[in-house]
Amino acid sequence: MNWKKISLLAFLTITFTACKSDLEVFTENYALEISNPKQTWNTGDEVKIVLKDAANMGADSVVWKQNAGKIQGAGGFTLSRKLTNNDLGELLYEATVYKAGNMRTYETSITRFYDKAATVYACEIVRTLPHNAESYTQGIEFYNGKLYESSGQNGESALRIVDLETGNTIQKTEQPRHIFSEGLTVINDKIYQLTYKAGYGYVYDLNLNKVDDFKYSRSKE
């Protein structure tokens, strides 16, 4: 490679770098890396994560989280965390970097399976009950002698009380046409119903009267 080509390459490199904003340079500088990757994680194993700082830019502060919960006492460019019996499923680790007014969150994850194989049980059908085939069932719960059902589809979403013996709807409250209802559960005599993509949850009393709603954004439903 002659000196003209070298000079042109150096010029293009400097020009390209100069075109990047401070925020772009800041964003591209950092990355998370698990320094002790494993195929299988067990209780007591220590997850070690490094926040890579390619250009040694440093940081004003770093906030670490596991599954959206702040890890108390954690800071700096490294994280060491021992797994407990409760650390199961996908464990998402986040490091939020603050530097000179800029802020960016970086993510990495591991998957933790239960240490013992699941017990396999046999089953048999003892009874078959009718159900409305037009109801796109997303959640169902039998509580205090009543069957509560959350059904989906845009324009068809509803919360129902269903007659267990006939499958007929006893009572129903419908959601707006843009809502796709999903799962439900009953807690402390209140019905909690989630939605798909809309990011809203609804709260009802046991007679299907809406008493509250809430918004969620980070949940994977």
CSV table of C-alpha atoms in Angstrom, one decimal, residues 34-167:
chain,number,residue,atom,x,y,z
A,34,ILE,CA,-20.0,-12.1,31.1
A,35,SER,CA,-16.4,-12.9,32.0
A,36,ASN,CA,-17.1,-16.5,33.3
A,37,PRO,CA,-19.8,-17.9,30.8
A,38,LYS,CA,-21.2,-21.3,31.6
A,39,GLN,CA,-23.6,-23.7,30.0
A,40,THR,CA,-25.3,-24.6,33.3
A,41,TRP,CA,-25.7,-22.3,36.3
A,42,ASN,CA,-26.3,-23.7,39.8
A,43,THR,CA,-27.1,-22.2,43.2
A,44,GLY,CA,-24.0,-20.7,44.7
A,45,ASP,CA,-22.4,-20.0,41.3
A,46,GLU,CA,-21.0,-16.5,41.0
A,47,VAL,CA,-21.9,-14.5,37.9
A,48,LYS,CA,-19.1,-12.1,36.9
A,49,ILE,CA,-19.9,-9.3,34.5
A,50,VAL,CA,-17.6,-6.6,33.2
A,51,LEU,CA,-18.7,-3.3,31.7
A,52,LYS,CA,-16.2,-2.8,28.9
A,53,ASP,CA,-14.9,0.7,28.3
A,54,ALA,CA,-13.2,0.7,25.0
A,55,ALA,CA,-11.8,4.2,25.0
A,56,ASN,CA,-11.3,4.5,28.7
A,57,MET,CA,-13.9,7.2,28.9
A,58,GLY,CA,-14.8,6.3,32.5
A,59,ALA,CA,-18.2,7.1,34.1
A,60,ASP,CA,-19.6,9.5,36.6
A,61,SER,CA,-21.6,6.5,38.0
A,62,VAL,CA,-22.9,3.1,37.1
A,63,VAL,CA,-26.2,1.6,38.3
A,64,TRP,CA,-26.6,-2.2,38.2
A,65,LYS,CA,-29.9,-4.1,38.0
A,66,GLN,CA,-31.1,-7.7,37.9
A,67,ASN,CA,-34.5,-8.2,36.2
A,68,ALA,CA,-35.3,-4.5,36.6
A,69,GLY,CA,-34.5,-4.5,40.4
A,70,LYS,CA,-31.6,-2.4,41.5
A,71,ILE,CA,-28.7,-4.3,43.0
A,72,GLN,CA,-28.0,-2.6,46.3
A,73,GLY,CA,-24.3,-1.9,46.9
A,74,ALA,CA,-23.3,-2.6,43.3
A,75,GLY,CA,-21.4,0.0,41.3
A,76,GLY,CA,-18.3,0.5,39.2
A,77,PHE,CA,-17.3,-1.4,36.1
A,78,THR,CA,-17.6,-5.0,37.5
A,79,LEU,CA,-20.4,-7.0,39.1
A,80,SER,CA,-20.0,-10.3,41.0
A,81,ARG,CA,-23.3,-11.9,42.1
A,82,LYS,CA,-23.9,-15.3,43.6
A,83,LEU,CA,-27.0,-17.1,42.5
A,84,THR,CA,-29.6,-18.1,45.0
A,85,ASN,CA,-32.5,-20.7,44.9
A,86,ASN,CA,-34.8,-17.9,43.8
A,87,ASP,CA,-32.7,-16.9,40.7
A,88,LEU,CA,-34.5,-19.0,38.1
A,89,GLY,CA,-35.3,-18.4,34.4
A,90,GLU,CA,-33.9,-15.6,32.3
A,91,LEU,CA,-31.8,-13.3,34.5
A,92,LEU,CA,-31.4,-10.0,32.8
A,93,TYR,CA,-28.5,-7.8,34.0
A,94,GLU,CA,-28.4,-4.1,33.2
A,95,ALA,CA,-25.7,-1.5,33.7
A,96,THR,CA,-26.8,2.1,33.3
A,97,VAL,CA,-23.8,4.4,32.6
A,98,TYR,CA,-24.0,8.1,33.5
A,99,LYS,CA,-21.3,10.4,32.0
A,100,ALA,CA,-21.2,14.1,31.4
A,101,GLY,CA,-24.9,14.4,31.1
A,102,ASN,CA,-25.3,11.3,28.9
A,103,MET,CA,-27.0,8.1,30.0
A,104,ARG,CA,-27.2,4.7,28.4
A,105,THR,CA,-28.3,1.2,29.6
A,106,TYR,CA,-26.5,-1.9,28.5
A,107,GLU,CA,-27.8,-5.5,28.9
A,108,THR,CA,-26.7,-9.1,29.0
A,109,SER,CA,-28.4,-12.2,30.4
A,110,ILE,CA,-28.1,-15.8,31.5
A,111,THR,CA,-30.7,-18.5,31.8
A,112,ARG,CA,-30.8,-20.4,35.0
A,113,PHE,CA,-32.7,-23.8,35.1
A,114,TYR,CA,-33.9,-25.5,38.3
A,115,ASP,CA,-31.2,-27.9,39.6
A,116,LYS,CA,-33.5,-31.0,39.7
A,117,ALA,CA,-35.5,-32.5,36.9
A,118,ALA,CA,-39.3,-31.9,37.0
A,119,THR,CA,-41.5,-34.6,38.4
A,120,VAL,CA,-43.7,-36.2,35.7
A,121,TYR,CA,-47.2,-37.1,36.7
A,122,ALA,CA,-49.8,-39.2,34.9
A,123,CYS,CA,-53.3,-37.8,34.4
A,124,GLU,CA,-56.7,-38.9,33.1
A,125,ILE,CA,-59.8,-37.0,31.9
A,126,VAL,CA,-62.5,-37.5,34.4
A,127,ARG,CA,-65.1,-35.1,33.0
A,128,THR,CA,-65.7,-32.9,29.9
A,129,LEU,CA,-67.5,-29.6,30.2
A,130,PRO,CA,-68.9,-27.3,27.3
A,131,HIS,CA,-67.2,-24.1,26.3
A,132,ASN,CA,-68.1,-21.2,24.0
A,133,ALA,CA,-65.9,-21.8,21.0
A,134,GLU,CA,-66.1,-18.2,19.9
A,135,SER,CA,-64.4,-17.1,23.1
A,136,TYR,CA,-60.6,-16.7,22.4
A,137,THR,CA,-59.6,-17.7,25.9
A,138,GLN,CA,-56.5,-16.0,27.3
A,139,GLY,CA,-57.0,-16.5,31.1
A,140,ILE,CA,-59.3,-18.5,33.2
A,141,GLU,CA,-59.7,-19.0,37.0
A,142,PHE,CA,-62.3,-20.7,39.2
A,143,TYR,CA,-62.9,-18.7,42.4
A,144,ASN,CA,-65.5,-18.9,45.1
A,145,GLY,CA,-67.8,-21.1,42.9
A,146,LYS,CA,-67.6,-18.8,39.8
A,147,LEU,CA,-65.6,-19.3,36.6
A,148,TYR,CA,-63.9,-16.1,35.4
A,149,GLU,CA,-62.6,-15.9,31.9
A,150,SER,CA,-60.6,-13.3,30.0
A,151,SER,CA,-61.0,-13.5,26.2
A,152,GLY,CA,-58.8,-11.8,23.6
A,153,GLN,CA,-58.9,-10.5,20.0
A,154,ASN,CA,-59.2,-6.8,19.1
A,155,GLY,CA,-62.8,-5.8,19.1
A,156,GLU,CA,-63.8,-9.0,20.9
A,157,SER,CA,-61.9,-8.8,24.2
A,158,ALA,CA,-64.0,-9.2,27.3
A,159,LEU,CA,-64.1,-10.4,30.9
A,160,ARG,CA,-66.8,-13.0,31.6
A,161,ILE,CA,-68.4,-14.9,34.4
A,162,VAL,CA,-69.2,-18.3,32.8
A,163,ASP,CA,-71.7,-21.0,33.8
A,164,LEU,CA,-69.4,-24.0,34.4
A,165,GLU,CA,-72.1,-26.6,33.5
A,166,THR,CA,-73.4,-25.0,30.2
A,167,GLY,CA,-70.5,-22.8,29.1
